[in-house]
Every structure is written in structure tokens, then in C-alpha cells.
Tab-separated table of C-alpha atoms and ligand atoms in Angstrom:
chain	number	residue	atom	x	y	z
A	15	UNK	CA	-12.565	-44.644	-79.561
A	16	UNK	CA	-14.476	-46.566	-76.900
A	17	UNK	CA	-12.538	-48.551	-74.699
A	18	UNK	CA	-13.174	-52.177	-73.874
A	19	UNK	CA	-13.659	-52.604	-70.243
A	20	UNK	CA	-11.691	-55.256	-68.561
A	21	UNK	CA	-12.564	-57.862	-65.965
A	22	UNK	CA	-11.429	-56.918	-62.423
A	23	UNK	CA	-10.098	-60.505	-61.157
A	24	UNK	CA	-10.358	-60.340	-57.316
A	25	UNK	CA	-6.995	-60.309	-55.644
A	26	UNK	CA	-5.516	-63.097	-53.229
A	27	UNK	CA	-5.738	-61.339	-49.575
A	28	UNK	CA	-2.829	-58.750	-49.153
A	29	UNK	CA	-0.435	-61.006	-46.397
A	30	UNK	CA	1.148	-58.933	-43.824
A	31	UNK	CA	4.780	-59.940	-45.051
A	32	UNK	CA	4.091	-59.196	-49.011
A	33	UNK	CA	6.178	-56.782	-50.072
A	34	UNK	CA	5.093	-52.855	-50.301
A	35	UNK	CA	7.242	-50.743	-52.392
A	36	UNK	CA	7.226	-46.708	-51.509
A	37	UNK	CA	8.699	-44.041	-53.394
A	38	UNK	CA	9.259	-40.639	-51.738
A	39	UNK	CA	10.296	-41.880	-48.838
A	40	UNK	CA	11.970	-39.643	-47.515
A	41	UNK	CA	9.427	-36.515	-47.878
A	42	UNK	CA	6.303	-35.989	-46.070
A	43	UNK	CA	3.576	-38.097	-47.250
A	44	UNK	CA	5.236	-40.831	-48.791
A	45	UNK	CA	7.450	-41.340	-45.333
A	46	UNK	CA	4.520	-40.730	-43.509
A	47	UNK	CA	2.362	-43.850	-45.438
A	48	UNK	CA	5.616	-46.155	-44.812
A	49	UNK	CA	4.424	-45.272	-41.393
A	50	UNK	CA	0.946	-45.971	-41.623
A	51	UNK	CA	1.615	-49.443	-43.022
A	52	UNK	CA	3.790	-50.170	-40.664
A	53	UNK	CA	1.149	-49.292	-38.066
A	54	UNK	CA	-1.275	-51.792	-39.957
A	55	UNK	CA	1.375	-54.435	-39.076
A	56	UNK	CA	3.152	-54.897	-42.480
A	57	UNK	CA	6.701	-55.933	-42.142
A	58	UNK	CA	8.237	-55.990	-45.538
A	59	UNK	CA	8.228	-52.301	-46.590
A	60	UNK	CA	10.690	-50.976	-49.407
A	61	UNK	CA	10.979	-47.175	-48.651
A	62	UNK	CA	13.223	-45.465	-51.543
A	63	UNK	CA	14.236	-42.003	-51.863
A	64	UNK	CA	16.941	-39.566	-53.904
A	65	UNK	CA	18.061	-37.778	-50.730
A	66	UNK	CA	20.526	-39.300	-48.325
A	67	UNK	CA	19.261	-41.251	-45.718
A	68	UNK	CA	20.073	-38.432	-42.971
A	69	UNK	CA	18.233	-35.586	-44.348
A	70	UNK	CA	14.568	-38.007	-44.375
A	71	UNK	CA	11.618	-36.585	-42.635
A	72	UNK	CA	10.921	-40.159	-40.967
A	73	UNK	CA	12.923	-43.448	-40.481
A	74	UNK	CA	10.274	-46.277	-40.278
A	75	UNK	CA	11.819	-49.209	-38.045
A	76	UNK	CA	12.242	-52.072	-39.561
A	77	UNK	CA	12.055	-50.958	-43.098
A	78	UNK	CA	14.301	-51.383	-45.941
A	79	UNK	CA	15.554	-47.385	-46.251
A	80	UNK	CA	16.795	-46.988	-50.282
A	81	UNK	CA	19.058	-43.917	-51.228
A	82	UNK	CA	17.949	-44.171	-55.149
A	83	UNK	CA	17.036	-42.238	-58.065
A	84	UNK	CA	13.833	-43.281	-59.818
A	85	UNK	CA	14.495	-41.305	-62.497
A	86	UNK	CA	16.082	-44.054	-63.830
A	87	UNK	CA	15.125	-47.330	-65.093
A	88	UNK	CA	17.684	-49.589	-63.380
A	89	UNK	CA	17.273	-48.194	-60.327
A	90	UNK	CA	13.333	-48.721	-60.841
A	91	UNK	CA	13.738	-52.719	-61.790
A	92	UNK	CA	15.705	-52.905	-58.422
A	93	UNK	CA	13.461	-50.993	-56.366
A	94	UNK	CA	10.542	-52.837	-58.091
A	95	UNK	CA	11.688	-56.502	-57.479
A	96	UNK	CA	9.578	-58.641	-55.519
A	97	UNK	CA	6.492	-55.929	-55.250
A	98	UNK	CA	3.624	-56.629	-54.665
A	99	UNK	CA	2.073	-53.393	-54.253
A	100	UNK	CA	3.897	-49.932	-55.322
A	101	UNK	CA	2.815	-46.923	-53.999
A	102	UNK	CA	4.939	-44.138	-56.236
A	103	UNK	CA	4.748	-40.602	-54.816
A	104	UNK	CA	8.615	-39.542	-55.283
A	105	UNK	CA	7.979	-36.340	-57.690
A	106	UNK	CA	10.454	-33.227	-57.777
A	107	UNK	CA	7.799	-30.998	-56.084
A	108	UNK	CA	7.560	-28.023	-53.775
A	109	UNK	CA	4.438	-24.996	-53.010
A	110	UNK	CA	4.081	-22.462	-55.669
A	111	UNK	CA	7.096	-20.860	-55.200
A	112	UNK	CA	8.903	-23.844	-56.746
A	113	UNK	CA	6.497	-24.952	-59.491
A	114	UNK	CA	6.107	-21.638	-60.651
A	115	UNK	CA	9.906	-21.324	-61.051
A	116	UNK	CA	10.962	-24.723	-61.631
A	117	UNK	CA	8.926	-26.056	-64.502
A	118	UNK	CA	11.581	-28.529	-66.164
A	119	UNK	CA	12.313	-29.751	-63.059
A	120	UNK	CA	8.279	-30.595	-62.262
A	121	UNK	CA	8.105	-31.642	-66.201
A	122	UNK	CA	11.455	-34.423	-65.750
A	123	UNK	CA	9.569	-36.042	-62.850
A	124	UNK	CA	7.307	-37.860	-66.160
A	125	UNK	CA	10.726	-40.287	-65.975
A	126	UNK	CA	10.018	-41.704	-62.787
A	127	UNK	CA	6.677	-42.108	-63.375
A	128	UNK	CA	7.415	-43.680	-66.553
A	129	UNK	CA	9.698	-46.126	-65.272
A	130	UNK	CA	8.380	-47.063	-61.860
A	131	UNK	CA	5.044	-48.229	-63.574
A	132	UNK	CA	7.155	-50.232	-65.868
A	133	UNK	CA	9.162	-51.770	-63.499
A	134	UNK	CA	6.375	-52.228	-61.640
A	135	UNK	CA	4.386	-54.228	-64.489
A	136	UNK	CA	7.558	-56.295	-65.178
A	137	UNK	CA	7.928	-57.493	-61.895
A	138	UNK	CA	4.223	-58.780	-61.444
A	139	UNK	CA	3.059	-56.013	-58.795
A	140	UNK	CA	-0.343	-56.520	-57.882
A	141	UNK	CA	-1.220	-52.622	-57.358
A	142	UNK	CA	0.398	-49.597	-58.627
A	143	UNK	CA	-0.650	-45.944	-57.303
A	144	UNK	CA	0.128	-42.633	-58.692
A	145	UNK	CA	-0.061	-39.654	-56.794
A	146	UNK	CA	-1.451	-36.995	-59.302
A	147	UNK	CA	-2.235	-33.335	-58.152
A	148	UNK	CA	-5.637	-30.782	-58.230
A	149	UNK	CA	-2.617	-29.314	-60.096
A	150	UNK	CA	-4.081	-31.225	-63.273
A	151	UNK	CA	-7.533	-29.468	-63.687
A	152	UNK	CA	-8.269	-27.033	-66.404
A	153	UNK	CA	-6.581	-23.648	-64.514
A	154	UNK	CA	-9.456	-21.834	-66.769
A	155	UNK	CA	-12.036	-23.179	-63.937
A	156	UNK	CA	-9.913	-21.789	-61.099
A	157	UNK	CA	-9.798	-17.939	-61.691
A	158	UNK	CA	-11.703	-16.770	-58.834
A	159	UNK	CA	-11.686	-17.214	-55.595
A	160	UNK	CA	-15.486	-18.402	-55.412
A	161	UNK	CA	-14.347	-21.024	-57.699
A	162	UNK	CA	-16.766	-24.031	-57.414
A	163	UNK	CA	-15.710	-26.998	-56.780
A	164	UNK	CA	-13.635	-29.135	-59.087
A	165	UNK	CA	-14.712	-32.551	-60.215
A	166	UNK	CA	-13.045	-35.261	-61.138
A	167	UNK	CA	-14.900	-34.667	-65.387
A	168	UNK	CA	-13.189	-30.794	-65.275
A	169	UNK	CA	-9.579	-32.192	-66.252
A	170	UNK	CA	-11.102	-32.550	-69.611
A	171	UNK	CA	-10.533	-30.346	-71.745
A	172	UNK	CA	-7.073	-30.064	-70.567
A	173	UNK	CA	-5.365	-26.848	-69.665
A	174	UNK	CA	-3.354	-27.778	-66.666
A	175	UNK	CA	-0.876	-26.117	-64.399
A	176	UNK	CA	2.016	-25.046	-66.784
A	177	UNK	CA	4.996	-28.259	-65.778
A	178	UNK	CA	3.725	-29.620	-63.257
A	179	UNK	CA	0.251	-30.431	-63.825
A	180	UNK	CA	1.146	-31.603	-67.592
A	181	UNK	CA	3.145	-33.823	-66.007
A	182	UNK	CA	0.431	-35.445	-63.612
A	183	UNK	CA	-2.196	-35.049	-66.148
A	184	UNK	CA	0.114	-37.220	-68.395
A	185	UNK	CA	0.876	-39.741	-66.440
A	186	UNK	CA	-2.156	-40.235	-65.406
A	187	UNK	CA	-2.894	-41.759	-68.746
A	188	UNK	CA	0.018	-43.819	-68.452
A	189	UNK	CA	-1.618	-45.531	-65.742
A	190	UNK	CA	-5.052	-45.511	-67.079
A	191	UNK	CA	-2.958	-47.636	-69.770
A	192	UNK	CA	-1.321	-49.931	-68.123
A	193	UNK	CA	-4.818	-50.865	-66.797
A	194	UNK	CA	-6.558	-51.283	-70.055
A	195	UNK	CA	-3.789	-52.566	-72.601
A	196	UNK	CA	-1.532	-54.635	-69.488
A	197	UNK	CA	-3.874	-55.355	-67.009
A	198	UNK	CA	-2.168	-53.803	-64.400
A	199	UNK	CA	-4.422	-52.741	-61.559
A	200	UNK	CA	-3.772	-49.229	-60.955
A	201	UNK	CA	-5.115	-45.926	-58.719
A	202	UNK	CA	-4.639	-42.648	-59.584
A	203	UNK	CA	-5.219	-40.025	-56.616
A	204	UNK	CA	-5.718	-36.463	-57.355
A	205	UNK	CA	-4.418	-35.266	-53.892
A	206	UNK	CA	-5.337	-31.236	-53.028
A	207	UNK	CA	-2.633	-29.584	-50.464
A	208	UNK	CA	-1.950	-32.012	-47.886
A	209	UNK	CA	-0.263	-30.813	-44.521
A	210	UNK	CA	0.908	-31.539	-41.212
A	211	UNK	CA	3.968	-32.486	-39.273
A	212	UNK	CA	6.925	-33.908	-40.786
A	213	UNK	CA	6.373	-31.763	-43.857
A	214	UNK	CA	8.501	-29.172	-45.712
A	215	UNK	CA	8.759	-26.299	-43.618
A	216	UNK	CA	11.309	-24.296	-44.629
A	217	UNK	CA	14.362	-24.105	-47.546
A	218	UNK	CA	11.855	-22.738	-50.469
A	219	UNK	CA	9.318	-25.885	-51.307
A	220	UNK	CA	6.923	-25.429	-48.472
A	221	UNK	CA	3.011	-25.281	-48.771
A	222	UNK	CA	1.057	-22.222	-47.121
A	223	UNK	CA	-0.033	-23.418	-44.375
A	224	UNK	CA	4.003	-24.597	-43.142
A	225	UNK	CA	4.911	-21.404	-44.529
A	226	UNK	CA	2.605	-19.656	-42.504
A	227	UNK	CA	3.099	-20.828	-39.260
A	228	UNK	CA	7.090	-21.019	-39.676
A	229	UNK	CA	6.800	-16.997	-40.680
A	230	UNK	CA	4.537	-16.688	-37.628
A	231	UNK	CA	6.725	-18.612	-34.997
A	232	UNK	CA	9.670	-16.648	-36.966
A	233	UNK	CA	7.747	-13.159	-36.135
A	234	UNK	CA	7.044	-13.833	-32.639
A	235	UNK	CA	10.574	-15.302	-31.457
A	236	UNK	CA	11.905	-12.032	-33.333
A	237	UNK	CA	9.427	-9.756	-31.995
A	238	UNK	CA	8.532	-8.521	-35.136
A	239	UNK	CA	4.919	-9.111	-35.098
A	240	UNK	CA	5.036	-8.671	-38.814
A	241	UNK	CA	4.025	-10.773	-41.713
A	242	UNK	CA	4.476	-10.982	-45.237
A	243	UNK	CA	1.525	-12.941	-47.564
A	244	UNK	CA	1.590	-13.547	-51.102
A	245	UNK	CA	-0.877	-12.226	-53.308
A	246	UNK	CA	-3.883	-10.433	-51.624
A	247	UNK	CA	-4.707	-13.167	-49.210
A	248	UNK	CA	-8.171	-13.564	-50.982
A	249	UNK	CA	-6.875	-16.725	-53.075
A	250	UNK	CA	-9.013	-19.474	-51.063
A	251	UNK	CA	-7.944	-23.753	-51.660
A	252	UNK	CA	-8.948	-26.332	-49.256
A	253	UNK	CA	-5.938	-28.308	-47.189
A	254	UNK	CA	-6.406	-32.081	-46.503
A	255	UNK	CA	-4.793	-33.505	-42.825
A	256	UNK	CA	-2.455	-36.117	-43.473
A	257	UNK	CA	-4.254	-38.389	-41.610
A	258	UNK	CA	-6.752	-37.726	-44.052
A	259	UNK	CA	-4.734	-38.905	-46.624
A	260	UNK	CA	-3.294	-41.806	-45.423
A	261	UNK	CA	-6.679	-43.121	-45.223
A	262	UNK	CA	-7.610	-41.937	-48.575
A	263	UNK	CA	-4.349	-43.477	-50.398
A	264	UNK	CA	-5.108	-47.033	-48.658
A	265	UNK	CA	-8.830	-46.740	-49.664
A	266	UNK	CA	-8.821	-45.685	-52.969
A	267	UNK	CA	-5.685	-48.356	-53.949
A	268	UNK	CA	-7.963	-50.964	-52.380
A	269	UNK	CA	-11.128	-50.355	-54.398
A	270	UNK	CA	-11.666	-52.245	-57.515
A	271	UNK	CA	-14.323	-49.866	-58.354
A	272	UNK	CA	-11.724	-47.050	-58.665
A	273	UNK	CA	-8.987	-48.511	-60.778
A	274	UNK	CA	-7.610	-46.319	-63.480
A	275	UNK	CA	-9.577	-43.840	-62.548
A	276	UNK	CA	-8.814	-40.599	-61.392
A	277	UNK	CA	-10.205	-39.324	-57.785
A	278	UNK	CA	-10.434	-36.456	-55.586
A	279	UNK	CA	-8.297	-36.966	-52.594
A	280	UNK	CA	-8.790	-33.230	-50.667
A	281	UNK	CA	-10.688	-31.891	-47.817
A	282	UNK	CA	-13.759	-29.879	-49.251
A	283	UNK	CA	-13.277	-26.969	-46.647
A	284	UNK	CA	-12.289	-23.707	-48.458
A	285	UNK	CA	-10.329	-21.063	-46.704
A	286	UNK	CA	-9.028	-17.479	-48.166
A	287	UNK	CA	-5.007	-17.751	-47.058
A	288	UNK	CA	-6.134	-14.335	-45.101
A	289	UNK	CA	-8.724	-16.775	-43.114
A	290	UNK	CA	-6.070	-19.547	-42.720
A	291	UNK	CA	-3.708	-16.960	-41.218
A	292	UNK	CA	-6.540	-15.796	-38.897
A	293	UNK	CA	-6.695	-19.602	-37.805
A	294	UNK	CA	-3.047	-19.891	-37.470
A	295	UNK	CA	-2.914	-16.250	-34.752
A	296	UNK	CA	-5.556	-18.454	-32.830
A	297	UNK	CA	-3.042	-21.272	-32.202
A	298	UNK	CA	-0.356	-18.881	-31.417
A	299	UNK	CA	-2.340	-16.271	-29.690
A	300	UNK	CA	-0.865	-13.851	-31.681
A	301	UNK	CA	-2.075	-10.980	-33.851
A	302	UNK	CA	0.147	-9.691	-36.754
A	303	UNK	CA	0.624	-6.863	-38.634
A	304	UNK	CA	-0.275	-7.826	-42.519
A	305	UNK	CA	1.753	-7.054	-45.360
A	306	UNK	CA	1.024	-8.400	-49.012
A	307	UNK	CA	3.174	-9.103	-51.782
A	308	UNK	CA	1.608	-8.826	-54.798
A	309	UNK	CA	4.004	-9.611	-57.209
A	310	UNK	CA	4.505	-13.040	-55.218
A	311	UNK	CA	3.890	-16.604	-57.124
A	312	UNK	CA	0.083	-16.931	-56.641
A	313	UNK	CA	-1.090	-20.051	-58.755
A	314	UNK	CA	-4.545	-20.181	-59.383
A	315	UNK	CA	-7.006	-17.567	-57.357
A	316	UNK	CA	-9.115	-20.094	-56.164
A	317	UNK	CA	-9.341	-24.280	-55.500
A	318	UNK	CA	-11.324	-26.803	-53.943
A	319	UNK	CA	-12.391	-30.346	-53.875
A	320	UNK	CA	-15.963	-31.806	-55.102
A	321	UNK	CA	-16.153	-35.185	-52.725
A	322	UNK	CA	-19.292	-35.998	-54.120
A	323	UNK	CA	-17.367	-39.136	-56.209
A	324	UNK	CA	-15.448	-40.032	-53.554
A	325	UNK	CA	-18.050	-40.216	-51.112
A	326	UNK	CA	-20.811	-41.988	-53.704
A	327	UNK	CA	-17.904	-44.771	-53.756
A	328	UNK	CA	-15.721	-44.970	-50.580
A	329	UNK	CA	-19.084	-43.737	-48.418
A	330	UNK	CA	-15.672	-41.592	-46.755
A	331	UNK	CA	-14.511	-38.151	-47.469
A	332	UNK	CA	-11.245	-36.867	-45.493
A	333	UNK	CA	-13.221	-34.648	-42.850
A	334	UNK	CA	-9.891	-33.445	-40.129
A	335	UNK	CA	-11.040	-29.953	-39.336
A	336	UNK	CA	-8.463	-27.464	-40.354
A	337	UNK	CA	-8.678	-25.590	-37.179
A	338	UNK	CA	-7.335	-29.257	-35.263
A	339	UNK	CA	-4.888	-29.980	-38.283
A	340	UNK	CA	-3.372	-26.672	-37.992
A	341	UNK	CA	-2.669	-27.190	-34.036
A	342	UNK	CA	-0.755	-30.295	-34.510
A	343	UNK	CA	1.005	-29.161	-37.636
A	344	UNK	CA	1.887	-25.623	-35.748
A	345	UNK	CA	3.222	-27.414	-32.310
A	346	UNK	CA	5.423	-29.835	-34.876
A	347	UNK	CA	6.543	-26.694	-36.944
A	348	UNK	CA	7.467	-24.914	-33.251
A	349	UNK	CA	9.199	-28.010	-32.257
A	350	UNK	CA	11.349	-27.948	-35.101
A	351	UNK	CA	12.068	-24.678	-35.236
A	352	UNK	CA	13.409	-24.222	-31.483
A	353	UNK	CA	15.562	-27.321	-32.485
A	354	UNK	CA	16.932	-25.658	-34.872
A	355	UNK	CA	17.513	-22.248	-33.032
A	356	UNK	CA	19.568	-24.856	-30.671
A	357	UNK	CA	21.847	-26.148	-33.027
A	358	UNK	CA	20.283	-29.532	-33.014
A	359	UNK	CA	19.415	-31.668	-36.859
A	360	UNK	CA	16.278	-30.594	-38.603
A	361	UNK	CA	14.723	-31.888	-41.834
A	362	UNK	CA	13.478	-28.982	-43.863
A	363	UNK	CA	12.874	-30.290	-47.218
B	6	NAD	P1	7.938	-34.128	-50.883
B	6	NAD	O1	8.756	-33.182	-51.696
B	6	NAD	O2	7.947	-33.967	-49.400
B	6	NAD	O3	8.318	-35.634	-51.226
B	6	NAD	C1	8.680	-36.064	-52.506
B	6	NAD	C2	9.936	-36.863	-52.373
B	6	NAD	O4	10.286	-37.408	-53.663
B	6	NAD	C3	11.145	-36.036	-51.920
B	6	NAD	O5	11.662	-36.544	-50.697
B	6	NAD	C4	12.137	-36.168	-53.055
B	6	NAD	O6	13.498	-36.270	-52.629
B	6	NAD	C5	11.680	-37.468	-53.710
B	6	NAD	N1	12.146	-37.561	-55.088
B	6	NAD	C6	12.089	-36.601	-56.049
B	6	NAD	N2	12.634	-37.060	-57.177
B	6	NAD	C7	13.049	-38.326	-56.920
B	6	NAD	C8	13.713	-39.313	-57.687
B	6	NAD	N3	14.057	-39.074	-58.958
B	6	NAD	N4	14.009	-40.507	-57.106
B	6	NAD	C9	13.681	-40.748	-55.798
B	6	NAD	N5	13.056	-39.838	-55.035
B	6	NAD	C10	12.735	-38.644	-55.584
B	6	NAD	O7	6.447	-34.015	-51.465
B	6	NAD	P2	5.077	-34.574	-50.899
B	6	NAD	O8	4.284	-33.404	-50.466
B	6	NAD	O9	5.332	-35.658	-49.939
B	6	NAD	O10	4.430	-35.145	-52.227
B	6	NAD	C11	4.354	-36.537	-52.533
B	6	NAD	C12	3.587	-36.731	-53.827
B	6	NAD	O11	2.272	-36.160	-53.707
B	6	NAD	C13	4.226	-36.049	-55.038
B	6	NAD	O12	4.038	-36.872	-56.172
B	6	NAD	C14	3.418	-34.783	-55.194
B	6	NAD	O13	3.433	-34.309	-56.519
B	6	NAD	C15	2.032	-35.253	-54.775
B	6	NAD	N6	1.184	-34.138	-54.297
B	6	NAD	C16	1.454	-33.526	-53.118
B	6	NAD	C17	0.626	-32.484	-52.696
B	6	NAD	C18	0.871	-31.785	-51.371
B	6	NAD	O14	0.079	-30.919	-51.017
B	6	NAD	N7	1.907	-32.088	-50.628
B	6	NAD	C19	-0.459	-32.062	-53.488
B	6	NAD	C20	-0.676	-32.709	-54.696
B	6	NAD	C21	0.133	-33.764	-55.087
């Protein structure tokens, strides 16, 4: 059935004291956006996560730091109150290794979506974002590794990532919902690996490229100049800077051409993981010996991001080079690392 398309009503101007609600918190990109409005001068932020305070990536001065479960509907309608805008990106979540393995655990995270957009609705928020995944797209269009790029139309027909990309494919919808039958002015994100510091490193949910340069700061501080990659290597995705996404959450919540509608948020330059390790021996000035695993997790063989919406729209596509990305995220990774070595207190995930 067609839909009826609703009237956008333009929104009073966002005052620096209203109050932004972020779920998350306490992992990398959600902790890392309390950051970023902070930095834009906000001063009422709401930053809620399930882990205890002590074991979050990032402690944002001055905001209000919430040890809660969004699984659950109270603890939504508290989190919730006084909103203006939500930003939800708490999700039980982790690099193949974990989806692959943990499916009802990626599947139960459909409760907090389901509840923070509620709460969110009931308590007269302004803006609700969801952070959905390339995770969603039809894993028939991603079987080799000179996969073309996806678009936002090749969700549909739906044959998502087994758990975890049912899940964002789902609530998606719910949002898309809320929009047309509540009015509730929402933005759906389809992030594609994001990276850089103050990310999962270690503990069994990190990404590739964290994994990577842990194993290769691991290998050269044991002198074992050895490395062990999943899969062949030849499995290429494209890895957006958080930086990058930062900008891309704030723009694409903002635009009143893009609500309820799902976007590419992902950096459009593919790499094979054998080409991202290459970049990663640069940093180091290393050069390992290569083993493969083939009877690792894999995921799809190959991923990447079409920006032509994004860029028609937002005129902006996240453009951090990987090679300049990967310095910064390998220097943090080192830091933490010889930190730990010492004894001191690490967050690994
Ligand atoms: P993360 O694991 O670092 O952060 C997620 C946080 O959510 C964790 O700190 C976790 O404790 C919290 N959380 C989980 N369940 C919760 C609950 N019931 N109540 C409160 N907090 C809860 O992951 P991230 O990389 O920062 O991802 C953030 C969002 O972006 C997630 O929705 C994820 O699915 C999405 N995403 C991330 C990537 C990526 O490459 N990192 C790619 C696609 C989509």
C-alpha cells in the first residue's frame, strides 16, 4: 500500500542546554558522539550504558553518566525523560567473531530498540536516531569480493545477516513507523565498519582493523613476527574514521530530507583485509609472516558503500583516508596495550 507522506514541520532551533539523550555510552561510537556534542558546546547530555561506569571507553565531563539496561522499558521512560533528541546506538554487538556466534544475543537487542523509540515518542523527543548496520543488505549481493557497491534500494528483497542484521533491518521499520503513523521525526543510519581509538580492541568483539593492529603490536613486542588472518585475506569492506561518523550521525539526524529513511553512513574505499594488513606493517614498519585460517568466521566475501545518496543530499561523504585513520587508531591501540603490559586500567570492550 502507498504511504501518505507527512508534512515535515520545521523544528524550533536546537538550544545548547536541551537535553540529548545517548545510548551506548559507554562503547566506542556512542561515547565518542557524547564527545562530539560536548565539543559543539551542549551541556545537558544523558549518556546511558549497561556496563559499569569504570569499564567505559570515555567519561565526557560534565555529563550525566547512566549505568542502565535499555532492554527494558522502565529503564527507557527514565532515560527518555526530558529528551529532546535521542541518539540510540546501545546494541549487544561485536566483529564477526561475535555475530556469527552470538545470534540471540544480536536478535534480543530488537528490545531496546523497541523501547527506547517508545519512550522516546512518549516523552515528546524531537529526534530519534537508530544506528542500523551494512549488516542489513541482502548477503546474496555480497558474495564476492568485487562486490559492487551497495545502495541504500538493495535491502529489498530482504535476506540479511542471519541475527543481527534481522534485527537492524527490523527496526528499521519501527522507526520508519513511528515517522509515518506518530509523527515522530526519525533517522536511520546504515553505518559500514567504523574504527579508531577508543574502540574494542581486544576480549573477542573487536573489528579487523583493532584486531589487526593489536595482533601486530602483540607479534612484534613478542618477537614473533607472525600473524594469523581469517579467511584468505581476499574478503575486501570499506572502514569509515570515526570522525567520519560523527559528522555523518549529526548530519543525517539534522536533515529533514532524510527522515525515516535509511542511509549509507561508510567510507566508499574498499580494501582486501590482506591490503589493510599491508597498510597496518607500514605504520609499524614491520613485515610479518602470514598465516590464514580458513575455517575462521568470515561474514560476507565482500562489502562496500554506494555514497552516491548521501552525497546527492548532504553534498558530504565521510572521505578520512584509511592510511591516516589507521595511524591514529594504531598509536591509540599501542598506547593501550603498553598500559596494559604495565599493569595499569584498560577498556577492552
Ligand atoms: P560497542 O559495543 O562499542 O557499543 C555498544 C554499547 O551498547 C556497549 O557499550 C554495550 O555495553 C551497550 N549496550 C548493549 N546492550 C545494552 C543495553 N541493553 N542497555 C544499555 N547499553 C547496552 O559498539 P559500537 O561499535 O560503538 O556500535 C554502536 C552502534 O553502531 C550499535 O548499534 C552497532 O550495531 C552499530 N554499528 C556499529 C558498527 C561498527 O563498525 N562499529 C557497524 C555497523 C553498526
Amino acid at each position: 500500500m502507498q504511504e501518505t507522506k507527512r508534512l515535515v514541520e520545521k523544528d524550533p532551533p536546537l538550544k545548547k542546554d536541551d537535553l540529548i539523550v545517548i545510548t551506548g555510552a559507554g562503547g566506542f561510537i556512542a561515547g565518542n558522539l557524547a564527545l562530539h556534542f560536548k565539543k559543539r558546546g551542549f551541556t545537558n547530555i544523558r549518556a546511558v550504558d549497561k556496563k559499569p561506569l569504570y569499564e567505559w571507553y570515555l567519561h565526557v565531563p560534565g555529563a550525566q553518566n547512566l549505568s542502565l539496561d535499555v532492554s527494558r522499558e522502565d529503564n527507557c521512560r527514565r532515560v527518555c525523560e526530558g529528551a529532546v533528541e535521542v541518539y540510540n546506538l546501545a546494541a549487544d554487538m561485536g566483529g564477526m567473531g561475535f555475530i556469527e556466534r552470538f545470534r540471540v544475543e544480536c536478535l534480543r537487542s530488537v528490545l531496546i530498540n523497541t523501547h527506547m523509540v517508545e519512550a522516546a515518542y512518549q516523552a515528546g523527543a524531537r529526534r530519534y536516531f537508530f544506528s542500523s548496520s551494512a549488516c542489513a543488505y541482502n548477503t546474496l549481493l555480497q558474495q564476492d569480493p568485487k562486490v559492487r557497491a551497495l545502495k541504500e534500494s538493495d535491502a529489498y528483497p530482504a535476506m540479511a545477516e542471519r541475527g543481527y542484521g534481522w534485527e537492524k533491518l527490523f527496526s528499521e521499520m519501527v522507526c520508519q513507523e513511528y515517522w509515518q503513523e506518530r509523527g515522530l521525526k526519525t533517522a536511520i543510519a546504515r553505518f559500514h565498519n567504523v574504527y579508531g581509538p577508543h574502540g574494542t580492541w581486544d576480549g573477542g568483539r573487536e573489528k579487523a582493523p583493532a584486531a589487526l593492529c593489536r595482533k601486530v603490536i602483540e607479534a612484534i613486542d613478542t618477537g614473533s613476527k607472525e600473524i594469523t588472518l581469517w579467511g584468505s585475506g581476499e574478503q575486501t569492506r570499506s572502514f569509515m574514521y570515526i570522525a567520519d561518523c560523527m559528522d555523518g550521525i549529526d548530519k543525517i539526524m539534522h536533515c529533514d530530507e532524510l527522515i525515516a529513511t535509511p542511509i549509507n553512513l561508510g567510507s566508499s574505499e574498499m580494501v582486501s583485509i590482506n591490503e589493510l594488513l599491508s597498510k597496518i606493517e607500514k605504520i609499524a614498519g614491520v613485515k610479518m609472516h602470514r598465516k590464514y585460517d580458513l575455517d575462521a568466521p568470515l561474514g560476507v566475501a565482500g562489502r562496500n558503500s554506494d555514497n552516491t545518496f548521501i552525497k546527492k543530499v548532504l553534498k558530504w561523504e565521510p572521505s578520512t583516508k584509511l592510511d591516516k585513520g589507521l595511524a591514529e587508531t594504531y598509536a591509540w591501540i599501542k598506547e593501550q596495550y603498553a598500559r596494559r603490559k604495565a599493569g595499569k586500567r584498560v577498556g577492552i570492550g
